[in-house]
PDB file of C-alpha atoms and ligand atoms in Angstrom:
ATOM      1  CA  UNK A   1     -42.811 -42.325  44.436  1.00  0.00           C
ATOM      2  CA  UNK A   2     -40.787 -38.720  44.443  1.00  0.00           C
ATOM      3  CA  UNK A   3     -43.352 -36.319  41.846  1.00  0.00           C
ATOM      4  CA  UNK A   4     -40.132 -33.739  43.188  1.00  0.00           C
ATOM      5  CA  UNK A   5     -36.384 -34.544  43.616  1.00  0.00           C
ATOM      6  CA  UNK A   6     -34.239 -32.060  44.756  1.00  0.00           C
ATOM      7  CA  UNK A   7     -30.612 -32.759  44.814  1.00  0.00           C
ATOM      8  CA  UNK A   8     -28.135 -30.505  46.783  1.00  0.00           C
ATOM      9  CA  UNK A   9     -29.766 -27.392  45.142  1.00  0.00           C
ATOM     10  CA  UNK A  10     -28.287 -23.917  44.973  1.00  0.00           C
ATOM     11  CA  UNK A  11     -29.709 -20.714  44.025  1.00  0.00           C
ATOM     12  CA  UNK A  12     -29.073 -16.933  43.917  1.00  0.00           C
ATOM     13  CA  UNK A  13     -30.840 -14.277  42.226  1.00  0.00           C
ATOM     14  CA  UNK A  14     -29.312 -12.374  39.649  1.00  0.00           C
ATOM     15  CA  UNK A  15     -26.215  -9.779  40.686  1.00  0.00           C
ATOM     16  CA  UNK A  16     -26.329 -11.416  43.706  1.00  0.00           C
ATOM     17  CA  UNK A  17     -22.712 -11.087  45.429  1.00  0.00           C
ATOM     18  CA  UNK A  18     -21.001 -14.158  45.855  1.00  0.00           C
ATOM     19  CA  UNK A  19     -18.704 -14.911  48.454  1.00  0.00           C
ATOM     20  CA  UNK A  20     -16.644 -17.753  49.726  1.00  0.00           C
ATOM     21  CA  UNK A  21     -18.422 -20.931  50.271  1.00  0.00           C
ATOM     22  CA  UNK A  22     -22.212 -20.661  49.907  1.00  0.00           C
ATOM     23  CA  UNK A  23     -22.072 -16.885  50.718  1.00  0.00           C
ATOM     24  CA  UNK A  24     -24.228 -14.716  49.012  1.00  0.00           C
ATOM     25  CA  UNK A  25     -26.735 -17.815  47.690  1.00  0.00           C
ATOM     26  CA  UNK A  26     -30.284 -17.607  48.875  1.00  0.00           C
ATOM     27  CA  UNK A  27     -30.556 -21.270  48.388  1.00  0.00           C
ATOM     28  CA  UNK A  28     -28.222 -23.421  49.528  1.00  0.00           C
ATOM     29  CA  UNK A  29     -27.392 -27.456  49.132  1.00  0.00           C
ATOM     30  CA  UNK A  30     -31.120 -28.146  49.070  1.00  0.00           C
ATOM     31  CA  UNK A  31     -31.744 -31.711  48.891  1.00  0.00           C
ATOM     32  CA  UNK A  32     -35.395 -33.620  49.677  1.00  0.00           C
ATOM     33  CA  UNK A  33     -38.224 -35.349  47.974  1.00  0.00           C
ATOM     34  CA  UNK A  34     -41.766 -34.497  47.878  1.00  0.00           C
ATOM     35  CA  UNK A  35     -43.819 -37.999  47.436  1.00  0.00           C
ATOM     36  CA  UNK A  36     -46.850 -38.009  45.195  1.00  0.00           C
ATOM     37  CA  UNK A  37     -50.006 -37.651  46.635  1.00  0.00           C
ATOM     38  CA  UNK A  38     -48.693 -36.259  49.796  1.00  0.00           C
ATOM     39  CA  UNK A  39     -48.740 -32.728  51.695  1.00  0.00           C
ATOM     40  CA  UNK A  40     -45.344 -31.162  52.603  1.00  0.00           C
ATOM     41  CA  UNK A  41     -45.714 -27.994  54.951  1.00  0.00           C
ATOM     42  CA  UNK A  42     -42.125 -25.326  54.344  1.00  0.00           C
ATOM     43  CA  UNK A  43     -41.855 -23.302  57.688  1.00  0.00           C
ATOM     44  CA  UNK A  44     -39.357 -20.987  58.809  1.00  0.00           C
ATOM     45  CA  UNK A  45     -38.813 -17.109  59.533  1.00  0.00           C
ATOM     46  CA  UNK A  46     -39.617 -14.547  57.064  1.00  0.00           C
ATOM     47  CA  UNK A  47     -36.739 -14.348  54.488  1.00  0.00           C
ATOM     48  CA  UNK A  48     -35.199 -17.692  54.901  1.00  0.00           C
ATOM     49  CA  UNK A  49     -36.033 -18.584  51.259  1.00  0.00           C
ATOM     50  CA  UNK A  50     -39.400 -20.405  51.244  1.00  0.00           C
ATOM     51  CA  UNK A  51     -41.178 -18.866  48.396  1.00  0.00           C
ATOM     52  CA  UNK A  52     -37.737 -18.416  46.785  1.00  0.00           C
ATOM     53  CA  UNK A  53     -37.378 -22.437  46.878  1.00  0.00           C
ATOM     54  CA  UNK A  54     -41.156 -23.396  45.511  1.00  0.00           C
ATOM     55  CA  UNK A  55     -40.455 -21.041  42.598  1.00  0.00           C
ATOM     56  CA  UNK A  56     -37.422 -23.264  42.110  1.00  0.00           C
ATOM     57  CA  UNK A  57     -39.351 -26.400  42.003  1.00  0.00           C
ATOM     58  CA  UNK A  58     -41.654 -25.279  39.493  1.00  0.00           C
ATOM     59  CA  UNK A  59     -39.690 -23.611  37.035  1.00  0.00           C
ATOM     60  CA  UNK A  60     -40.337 -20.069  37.624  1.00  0.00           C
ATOM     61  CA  UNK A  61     -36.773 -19.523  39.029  1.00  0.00           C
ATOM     62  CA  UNK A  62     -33.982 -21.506  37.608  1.00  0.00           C
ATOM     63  CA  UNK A  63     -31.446 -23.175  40.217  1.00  0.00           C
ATOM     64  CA  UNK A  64     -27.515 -22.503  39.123  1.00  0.00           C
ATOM     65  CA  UNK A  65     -25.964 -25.726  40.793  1.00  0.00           C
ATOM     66  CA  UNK A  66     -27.217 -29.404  41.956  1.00  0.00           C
ATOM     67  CA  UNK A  67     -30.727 -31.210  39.975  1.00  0.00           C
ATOM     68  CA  UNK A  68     -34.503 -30.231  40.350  1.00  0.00           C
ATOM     69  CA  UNK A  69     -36.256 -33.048  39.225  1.00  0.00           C
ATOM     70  CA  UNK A  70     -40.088 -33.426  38.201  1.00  0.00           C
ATOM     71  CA  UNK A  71     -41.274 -36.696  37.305  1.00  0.00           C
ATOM     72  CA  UNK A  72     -37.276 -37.589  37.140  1.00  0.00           C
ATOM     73  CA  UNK A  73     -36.561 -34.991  34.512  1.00  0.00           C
ATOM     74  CA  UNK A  74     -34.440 -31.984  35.026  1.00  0.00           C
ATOM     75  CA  UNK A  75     -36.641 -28.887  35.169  1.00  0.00           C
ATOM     76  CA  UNK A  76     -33.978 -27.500  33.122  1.00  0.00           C
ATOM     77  CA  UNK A  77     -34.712 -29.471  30.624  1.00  0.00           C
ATOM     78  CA  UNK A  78     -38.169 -29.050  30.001  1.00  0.00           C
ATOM     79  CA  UNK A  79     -38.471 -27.857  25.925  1.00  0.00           C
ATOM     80  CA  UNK A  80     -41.765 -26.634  24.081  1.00  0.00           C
ATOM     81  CA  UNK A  81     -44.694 -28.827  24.837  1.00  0.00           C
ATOM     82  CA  UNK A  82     -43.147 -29.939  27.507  1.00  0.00           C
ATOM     83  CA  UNK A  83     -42.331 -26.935  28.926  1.00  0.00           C
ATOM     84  CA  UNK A  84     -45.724 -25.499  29.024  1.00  0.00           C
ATOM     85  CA  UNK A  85     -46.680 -29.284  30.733  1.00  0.00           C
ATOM     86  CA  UNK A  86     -44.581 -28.641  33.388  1.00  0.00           C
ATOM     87  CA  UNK A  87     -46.204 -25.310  33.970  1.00  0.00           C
ATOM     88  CA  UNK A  88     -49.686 -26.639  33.359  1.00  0.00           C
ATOM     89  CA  UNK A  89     -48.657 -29.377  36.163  1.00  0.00           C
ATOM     90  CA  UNK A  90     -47.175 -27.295  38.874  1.00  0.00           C
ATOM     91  CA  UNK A  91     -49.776 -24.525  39.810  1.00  0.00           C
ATOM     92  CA  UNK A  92     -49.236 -21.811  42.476  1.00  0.00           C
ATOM     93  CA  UNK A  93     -51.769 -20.004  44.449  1.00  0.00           C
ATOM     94  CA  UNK A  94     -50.300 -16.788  46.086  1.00  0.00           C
ATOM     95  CA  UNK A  95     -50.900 -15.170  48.985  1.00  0.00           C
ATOM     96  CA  UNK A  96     -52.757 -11.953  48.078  1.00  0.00           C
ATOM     97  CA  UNK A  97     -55.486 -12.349  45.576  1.00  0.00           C
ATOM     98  CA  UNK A  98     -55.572  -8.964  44.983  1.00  0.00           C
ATOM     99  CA  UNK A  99     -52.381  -8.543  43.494  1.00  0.00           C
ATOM    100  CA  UNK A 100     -52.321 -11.607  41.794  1.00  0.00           C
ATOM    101  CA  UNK A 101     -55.722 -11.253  39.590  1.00  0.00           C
ATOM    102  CA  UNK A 102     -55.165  -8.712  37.211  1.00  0.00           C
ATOM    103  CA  UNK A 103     -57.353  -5.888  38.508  1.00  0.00           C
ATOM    104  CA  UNK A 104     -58.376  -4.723  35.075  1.00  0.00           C
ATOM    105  CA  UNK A 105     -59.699  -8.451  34.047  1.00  0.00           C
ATOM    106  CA  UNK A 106     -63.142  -9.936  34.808  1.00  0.00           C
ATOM    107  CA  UNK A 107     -63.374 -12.973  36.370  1.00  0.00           C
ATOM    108  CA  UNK A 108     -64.520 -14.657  33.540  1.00  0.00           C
ATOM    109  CA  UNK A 109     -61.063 -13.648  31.772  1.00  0.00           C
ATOM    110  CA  UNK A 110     -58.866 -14.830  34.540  1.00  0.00           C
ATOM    111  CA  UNK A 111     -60.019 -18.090  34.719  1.00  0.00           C
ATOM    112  CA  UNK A 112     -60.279 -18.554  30.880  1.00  0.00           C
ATOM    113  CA  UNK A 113     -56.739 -17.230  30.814  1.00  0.00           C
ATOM    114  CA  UNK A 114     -54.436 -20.215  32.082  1.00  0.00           C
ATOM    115  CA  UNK A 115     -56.777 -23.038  29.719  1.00  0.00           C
ATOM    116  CA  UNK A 116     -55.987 -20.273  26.735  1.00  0.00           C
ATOM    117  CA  UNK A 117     -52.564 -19.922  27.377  1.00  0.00           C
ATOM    118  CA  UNK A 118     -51.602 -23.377  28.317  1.00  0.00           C
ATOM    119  CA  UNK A 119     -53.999 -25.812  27.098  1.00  0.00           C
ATOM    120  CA  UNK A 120     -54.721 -23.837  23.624  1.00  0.00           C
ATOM    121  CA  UNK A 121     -58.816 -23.261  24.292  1.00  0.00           C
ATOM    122  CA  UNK A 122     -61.340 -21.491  25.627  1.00  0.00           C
ATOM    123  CA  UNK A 123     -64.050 -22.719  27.843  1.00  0.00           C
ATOM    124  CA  UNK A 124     -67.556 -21.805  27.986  1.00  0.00           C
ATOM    125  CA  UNK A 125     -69.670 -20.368  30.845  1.00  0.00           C
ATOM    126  CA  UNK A 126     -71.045 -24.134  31.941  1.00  0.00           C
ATOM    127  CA  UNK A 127     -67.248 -24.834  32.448  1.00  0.00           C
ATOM    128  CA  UNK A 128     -66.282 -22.089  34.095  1.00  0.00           C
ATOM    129  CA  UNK A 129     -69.726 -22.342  36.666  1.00  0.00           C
ATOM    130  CA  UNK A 130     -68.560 -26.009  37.529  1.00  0.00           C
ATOM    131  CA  UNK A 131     -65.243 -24.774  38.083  1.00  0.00           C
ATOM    132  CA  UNK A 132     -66.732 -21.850  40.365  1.00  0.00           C
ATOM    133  CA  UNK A 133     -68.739 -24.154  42.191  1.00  0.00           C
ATOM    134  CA  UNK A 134     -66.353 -26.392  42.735  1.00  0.00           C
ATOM    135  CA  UNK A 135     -64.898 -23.540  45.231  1.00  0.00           C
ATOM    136  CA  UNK A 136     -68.274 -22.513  46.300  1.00  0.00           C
ATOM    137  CA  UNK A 137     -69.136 -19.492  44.175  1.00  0.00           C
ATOM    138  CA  UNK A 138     -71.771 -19.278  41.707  1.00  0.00           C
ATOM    139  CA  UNK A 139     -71.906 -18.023  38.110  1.00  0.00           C
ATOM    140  CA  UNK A 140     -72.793 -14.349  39.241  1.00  0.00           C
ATOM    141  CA  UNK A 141     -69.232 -13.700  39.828  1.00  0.00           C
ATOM    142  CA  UNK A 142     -68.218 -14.185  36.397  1.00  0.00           C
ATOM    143  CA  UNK A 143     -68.763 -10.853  35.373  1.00  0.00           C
ATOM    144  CA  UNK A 144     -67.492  -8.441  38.020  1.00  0.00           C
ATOM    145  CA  UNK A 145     -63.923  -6.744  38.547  1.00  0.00           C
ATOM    146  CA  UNK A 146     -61.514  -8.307  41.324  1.00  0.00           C
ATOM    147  CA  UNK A 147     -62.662  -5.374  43.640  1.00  0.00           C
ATOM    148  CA  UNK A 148     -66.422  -6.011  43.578  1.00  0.00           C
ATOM    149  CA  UNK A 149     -65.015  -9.646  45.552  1.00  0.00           C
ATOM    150  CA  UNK A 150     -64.490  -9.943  49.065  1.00  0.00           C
ATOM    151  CA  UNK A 151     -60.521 -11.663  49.757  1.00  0.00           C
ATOM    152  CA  UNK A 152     -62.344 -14.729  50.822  1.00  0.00           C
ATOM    153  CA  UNK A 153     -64.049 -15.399  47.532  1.00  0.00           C
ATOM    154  CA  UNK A 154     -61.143 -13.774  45.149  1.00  0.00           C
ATOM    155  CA  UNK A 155     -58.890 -16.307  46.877  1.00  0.00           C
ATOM    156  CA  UNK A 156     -61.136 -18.930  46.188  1.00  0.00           C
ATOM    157  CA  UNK A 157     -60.765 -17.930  42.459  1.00  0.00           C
ATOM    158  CA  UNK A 158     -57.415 -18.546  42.691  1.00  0.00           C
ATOM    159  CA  UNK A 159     -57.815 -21.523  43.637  1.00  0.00           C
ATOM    160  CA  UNK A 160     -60.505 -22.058  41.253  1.00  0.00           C
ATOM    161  CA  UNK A 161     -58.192 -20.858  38.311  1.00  0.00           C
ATOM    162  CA  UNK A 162     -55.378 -23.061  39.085  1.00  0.00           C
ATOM    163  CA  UNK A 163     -56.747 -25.799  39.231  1.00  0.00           C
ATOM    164  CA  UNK A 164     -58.835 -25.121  36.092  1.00  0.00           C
ATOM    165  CA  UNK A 165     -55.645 -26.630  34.081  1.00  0.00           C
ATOM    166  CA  UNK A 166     -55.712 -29.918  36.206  1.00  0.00           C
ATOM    167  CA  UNK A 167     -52.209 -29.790  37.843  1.00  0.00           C
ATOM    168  CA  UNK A 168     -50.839 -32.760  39.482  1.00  0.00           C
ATOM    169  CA  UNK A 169     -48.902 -30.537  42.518  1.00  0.00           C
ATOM    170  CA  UNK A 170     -50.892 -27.275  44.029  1.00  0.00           C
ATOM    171  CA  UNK A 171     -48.122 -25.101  45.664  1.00  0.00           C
ATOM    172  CA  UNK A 172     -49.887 -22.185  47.894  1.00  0.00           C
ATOM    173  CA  UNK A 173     -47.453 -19.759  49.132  1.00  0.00           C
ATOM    174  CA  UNK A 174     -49.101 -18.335  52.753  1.00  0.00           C
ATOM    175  CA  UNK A 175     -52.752 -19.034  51.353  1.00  0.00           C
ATOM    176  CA  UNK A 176     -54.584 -17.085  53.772  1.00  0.00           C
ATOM    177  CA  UNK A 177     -52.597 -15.063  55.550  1.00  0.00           C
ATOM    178  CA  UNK A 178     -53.837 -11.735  53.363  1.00  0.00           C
ATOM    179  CA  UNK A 179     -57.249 -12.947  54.884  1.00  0.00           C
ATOM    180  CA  UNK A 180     -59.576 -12.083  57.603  1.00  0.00           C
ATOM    181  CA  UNK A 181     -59.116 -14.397  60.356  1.00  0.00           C
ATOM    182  CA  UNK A 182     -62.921 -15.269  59.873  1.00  0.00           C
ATOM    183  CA  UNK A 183     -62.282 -16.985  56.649  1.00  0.00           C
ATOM    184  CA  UNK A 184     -59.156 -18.374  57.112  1.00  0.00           C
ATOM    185  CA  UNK A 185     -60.508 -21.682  58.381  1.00  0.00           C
ATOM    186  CA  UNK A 186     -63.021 -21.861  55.503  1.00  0.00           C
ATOM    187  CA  UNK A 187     -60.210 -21.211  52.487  1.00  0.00           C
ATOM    188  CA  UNK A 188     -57.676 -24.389  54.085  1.00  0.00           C
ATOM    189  CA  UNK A 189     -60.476 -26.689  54.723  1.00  0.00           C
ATOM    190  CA  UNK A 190     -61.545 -26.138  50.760  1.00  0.00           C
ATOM    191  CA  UNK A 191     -57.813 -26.714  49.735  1.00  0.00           C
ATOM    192  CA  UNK A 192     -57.956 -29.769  51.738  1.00  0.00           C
ATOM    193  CA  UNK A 193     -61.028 -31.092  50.715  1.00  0.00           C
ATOM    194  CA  UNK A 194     -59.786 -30.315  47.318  1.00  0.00           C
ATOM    195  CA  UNK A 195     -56.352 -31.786  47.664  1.00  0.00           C
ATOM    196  CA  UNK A 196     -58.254 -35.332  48.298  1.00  0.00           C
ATOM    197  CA  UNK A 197     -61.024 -35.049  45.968  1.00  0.00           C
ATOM    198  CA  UNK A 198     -58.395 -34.289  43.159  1.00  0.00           C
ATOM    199  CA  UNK A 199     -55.677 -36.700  44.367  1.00  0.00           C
ATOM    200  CA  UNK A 200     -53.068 -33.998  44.074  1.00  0.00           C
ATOM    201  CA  UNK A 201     -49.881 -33.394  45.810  1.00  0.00           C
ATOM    202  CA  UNK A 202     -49.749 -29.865  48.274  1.00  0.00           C
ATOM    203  CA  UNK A 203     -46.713 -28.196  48.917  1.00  0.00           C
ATOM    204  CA  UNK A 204     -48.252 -25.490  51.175  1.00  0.00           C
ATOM    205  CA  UNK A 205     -45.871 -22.145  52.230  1.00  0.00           C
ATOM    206  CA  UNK A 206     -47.086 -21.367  56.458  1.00  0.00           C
ATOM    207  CA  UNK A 207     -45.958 -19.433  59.133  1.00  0.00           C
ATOM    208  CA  UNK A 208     -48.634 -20.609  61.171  1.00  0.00           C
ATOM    209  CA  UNK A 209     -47.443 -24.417  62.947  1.00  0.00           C
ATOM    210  CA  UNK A 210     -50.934 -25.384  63.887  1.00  0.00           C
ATOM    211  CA  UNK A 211     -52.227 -24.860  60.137  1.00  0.00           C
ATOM    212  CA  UNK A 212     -49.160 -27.002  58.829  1.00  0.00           C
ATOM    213  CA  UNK A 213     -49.513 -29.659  61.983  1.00  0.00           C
ATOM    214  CA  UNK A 214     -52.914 -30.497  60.943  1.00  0.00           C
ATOM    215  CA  UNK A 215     -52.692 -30.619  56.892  1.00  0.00           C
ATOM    216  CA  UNK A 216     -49.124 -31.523  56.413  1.00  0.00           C
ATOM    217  CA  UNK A 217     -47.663 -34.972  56.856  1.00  0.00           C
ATOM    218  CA  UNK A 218     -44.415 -33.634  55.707  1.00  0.00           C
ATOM    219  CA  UNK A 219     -42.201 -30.826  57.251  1.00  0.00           C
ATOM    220  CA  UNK A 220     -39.356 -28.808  55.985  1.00  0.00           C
ATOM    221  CA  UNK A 221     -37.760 -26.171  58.179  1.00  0.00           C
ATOM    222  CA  UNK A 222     -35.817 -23.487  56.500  1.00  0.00           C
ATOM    223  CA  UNK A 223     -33.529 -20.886  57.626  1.00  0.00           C
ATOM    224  CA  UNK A 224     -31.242 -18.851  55.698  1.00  0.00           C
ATOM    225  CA  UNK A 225     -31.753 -20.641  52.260  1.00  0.00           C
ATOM    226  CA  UNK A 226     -30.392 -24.031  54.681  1.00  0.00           C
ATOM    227  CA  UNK A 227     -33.074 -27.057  55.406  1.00  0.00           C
ATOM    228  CA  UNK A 228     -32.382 -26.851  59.464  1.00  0.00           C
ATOM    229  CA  UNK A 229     -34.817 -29.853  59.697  1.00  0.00           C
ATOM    230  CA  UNK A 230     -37.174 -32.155  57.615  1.00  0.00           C
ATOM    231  CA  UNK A 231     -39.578 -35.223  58.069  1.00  0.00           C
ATOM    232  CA  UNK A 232     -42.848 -36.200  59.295  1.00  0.00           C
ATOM    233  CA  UNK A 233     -44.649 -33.167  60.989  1.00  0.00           C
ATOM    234  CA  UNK A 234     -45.907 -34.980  63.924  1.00  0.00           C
ATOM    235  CA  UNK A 235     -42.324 -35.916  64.669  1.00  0.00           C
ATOM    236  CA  UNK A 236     -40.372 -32.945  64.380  1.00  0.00           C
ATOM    237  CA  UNK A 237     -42.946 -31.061  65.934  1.00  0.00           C
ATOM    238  CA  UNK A 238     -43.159 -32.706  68.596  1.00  0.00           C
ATOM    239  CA  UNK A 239     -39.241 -33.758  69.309  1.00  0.00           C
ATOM    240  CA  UNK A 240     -37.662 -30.912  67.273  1.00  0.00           C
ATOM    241  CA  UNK A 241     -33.995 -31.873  66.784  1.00  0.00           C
ATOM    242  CA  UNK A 242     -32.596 -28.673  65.962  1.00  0.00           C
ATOM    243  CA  UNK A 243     -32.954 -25.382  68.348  1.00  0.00           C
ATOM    244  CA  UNK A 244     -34.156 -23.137  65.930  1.00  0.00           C
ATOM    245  CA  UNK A 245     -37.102 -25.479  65.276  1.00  0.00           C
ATOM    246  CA  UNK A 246     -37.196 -25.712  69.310  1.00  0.00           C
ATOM    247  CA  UNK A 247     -37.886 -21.991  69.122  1.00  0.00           C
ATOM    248  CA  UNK A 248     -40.014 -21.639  66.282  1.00  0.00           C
ATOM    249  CA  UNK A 249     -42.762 -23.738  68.052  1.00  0.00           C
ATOM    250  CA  UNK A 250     -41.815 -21.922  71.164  1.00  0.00           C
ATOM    251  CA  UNK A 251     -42.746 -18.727  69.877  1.00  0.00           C
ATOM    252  CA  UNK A 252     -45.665 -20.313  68.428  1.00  0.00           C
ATOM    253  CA  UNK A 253     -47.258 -21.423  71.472  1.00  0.00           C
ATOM    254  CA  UNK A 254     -46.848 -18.179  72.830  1.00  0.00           C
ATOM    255  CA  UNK A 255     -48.573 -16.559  69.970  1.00  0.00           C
ATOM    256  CA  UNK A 256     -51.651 -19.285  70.534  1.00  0.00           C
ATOM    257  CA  UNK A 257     -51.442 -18.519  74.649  1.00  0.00           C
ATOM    258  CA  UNK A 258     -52.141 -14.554  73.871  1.00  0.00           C
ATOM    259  CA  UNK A 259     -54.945 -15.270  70.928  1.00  0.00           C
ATOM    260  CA  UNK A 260     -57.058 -17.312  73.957  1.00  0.00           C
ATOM    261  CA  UNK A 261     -55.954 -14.350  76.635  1.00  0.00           C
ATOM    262  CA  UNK A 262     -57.672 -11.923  73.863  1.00  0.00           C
ATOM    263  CA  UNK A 263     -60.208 -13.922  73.372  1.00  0.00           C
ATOM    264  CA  UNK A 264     -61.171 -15.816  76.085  1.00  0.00           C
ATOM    265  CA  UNK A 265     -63.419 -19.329  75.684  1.00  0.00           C
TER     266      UNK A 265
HETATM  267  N1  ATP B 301     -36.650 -10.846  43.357  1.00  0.00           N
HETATM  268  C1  ATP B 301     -35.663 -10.866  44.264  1.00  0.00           C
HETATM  269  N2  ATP B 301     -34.438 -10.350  43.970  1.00  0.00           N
HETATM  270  C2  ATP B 301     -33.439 -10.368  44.878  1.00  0.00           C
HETATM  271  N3  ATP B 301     -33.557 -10.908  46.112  1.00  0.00           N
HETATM  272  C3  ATP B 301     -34.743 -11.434  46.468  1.00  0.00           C
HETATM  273  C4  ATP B 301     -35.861 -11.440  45.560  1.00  0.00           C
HETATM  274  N4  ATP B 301     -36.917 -12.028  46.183  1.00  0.00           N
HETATM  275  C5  ATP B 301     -36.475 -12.381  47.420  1.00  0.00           C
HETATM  276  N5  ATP B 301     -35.173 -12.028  47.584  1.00  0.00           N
HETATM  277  C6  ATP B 301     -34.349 -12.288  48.794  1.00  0.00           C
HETATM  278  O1  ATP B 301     -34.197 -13.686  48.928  1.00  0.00           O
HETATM  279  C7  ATP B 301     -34.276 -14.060  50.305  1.00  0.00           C
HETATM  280  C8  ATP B 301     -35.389 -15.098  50.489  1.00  0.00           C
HETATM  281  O2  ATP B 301     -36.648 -14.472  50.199  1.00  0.00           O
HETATM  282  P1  ATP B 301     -38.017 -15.268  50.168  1.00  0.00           P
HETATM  283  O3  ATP B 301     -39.028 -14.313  49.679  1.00  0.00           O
HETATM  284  O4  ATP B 301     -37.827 -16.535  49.446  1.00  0.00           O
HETATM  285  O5  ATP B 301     -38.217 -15.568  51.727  1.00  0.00           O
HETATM  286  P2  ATP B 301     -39.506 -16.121  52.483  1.00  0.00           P
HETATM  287  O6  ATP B 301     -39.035 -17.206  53.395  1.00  0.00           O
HETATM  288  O7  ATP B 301     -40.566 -16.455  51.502  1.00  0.00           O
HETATM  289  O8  ATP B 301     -39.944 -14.874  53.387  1.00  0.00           O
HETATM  290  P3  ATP B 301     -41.428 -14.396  53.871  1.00  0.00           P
HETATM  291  O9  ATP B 301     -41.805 -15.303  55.004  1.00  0.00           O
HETATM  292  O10 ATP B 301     -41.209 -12.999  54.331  1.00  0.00           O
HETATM  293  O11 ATP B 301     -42.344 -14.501  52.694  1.00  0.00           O
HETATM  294  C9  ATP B 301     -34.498 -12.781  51.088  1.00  0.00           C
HETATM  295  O12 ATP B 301     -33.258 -12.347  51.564  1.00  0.00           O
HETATM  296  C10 ATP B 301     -35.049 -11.828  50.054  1.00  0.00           C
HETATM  297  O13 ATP B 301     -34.705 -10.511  50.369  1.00  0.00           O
HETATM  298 MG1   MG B 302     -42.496 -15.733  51.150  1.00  0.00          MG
END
């Protein structure tokens, strides 16, 4: 079943200039599903629209033209309670923890923060400890500042505070690439062993094709606000159909190929 339905989708951001055509959109004639309980990897070169598009599908940018669908309603659509459902539902983490925990806020007030705002209450310290530990920290976190944490575990607060409202889809724009590569690993295996333990549906943001190879069953290739390519990742990846796909990988193998020549065995 489609938790996402995206019907030839347009979208441009405000005093954009508009041309003939699609000119001037940063989205344009989007269409795909995203299946429930799946993982859908969104590849392509940097400013080809991916972070633009899963803003789009939930809610925090509104599309001009075609449908955005969540559970077969129009994200347009979405009114009062049900508006602050569909944000509840479809939780982002971002690429840099750092700028996206207020610095000024302990970490016991971020994570209270989304329950408070969305769900109307405020959780104790037990809840907030199983919710740490849950991403491997411990309650001693709870009171420091964003910079007494390491990008490792503030990332894994993120994590921790989105999916303290119990979302259905996790969208992670880039999760680790604001990391050190030592932690990397450790931050996508917890999403993944999340992602199954909590049933949910990933939509995960990568530049990286091994990353989105091994937790994606899904692929969408983007370039210039266009899908170039979609389906399952083992078979575009490995019999590309467009060029530019042909070249991404390309250029991606070449980029593994100098990692082993810098660091050999
Ligand atoms: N707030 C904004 N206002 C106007 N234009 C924007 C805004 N944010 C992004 N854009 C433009 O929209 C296009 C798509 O940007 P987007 O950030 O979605 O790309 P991306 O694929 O996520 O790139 P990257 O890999 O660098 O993160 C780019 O041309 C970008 O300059
Ligand atoms: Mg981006």
């Amino acid at each position: 079943m489609a938790i996402v339905d995206i019907d030839d989708m347009y979208f441009h951001y405000p005093r954009a200039a508009l041309g003939e055509g699609d000119e001037g959109w940063t989205l344009r004639g989007i269409s795909f599903e995203v299946t429930a309980g799946s993982t859908l990897g969104i590849v392509g070169e940097s400013g080809s629209g991916k972070s633009t598009l899963i803003r789009v599908m939930c809610g925090l940018l509104r599309h001009q033209r075609g449908t955005v669908r969540f559970e077969g309603q129009e994200i347009g659509e979405f009114r009062g309670k049900g508006a602050n459902e569909l944000r509840r539902k479809n939780q982002i983490v971002f690429q840099n923890p750092r700028r996206s925990l207020d610095p000024r806020m302990t970490i016991r007030r971020s994570l209270t923060e989304p329950m408070r705002a969305l769900q109307g209450r405020k959780p104790d310290d037990d809840e907030l400890i199983v919710s740490l530990e849950k991403v491997g920290l411990g309650r001693e976190v709870l009171p420091r500042f964003p910079h007494q944490l390491s990008g490792g575990q503030l990332q894994r607060v993120g994590i921790a505070r989105s999916l303290s409202v119990d979302p259905t889809i996790l969208y992670a724009d880039e999760p680790v690439s604001a990391l050190d590569v030592s932690v990397q690993a450790q931050v996508l295996n917890l999403l993944m062993d999340l992602r199954d333990e909590l049933n949910l549906t990933l939509v995960m943001v990568s530049h990286d094709l091994g990353v989105v190879s091994r937790m994606c069953e899904e692929i969408i290739v983007m370039r210039d606000g266009r899908i170039v390519e979609a389906g399952r990742t083992d078979a575009v990846l490995t019999r590309p159909e467009s060029e530019y796909t042909a070249a991404l990988l390309a250029a991606a193998r070449l980029a593994s190929l100098e990692r082993e020549v810098e660091a050999p065995g």
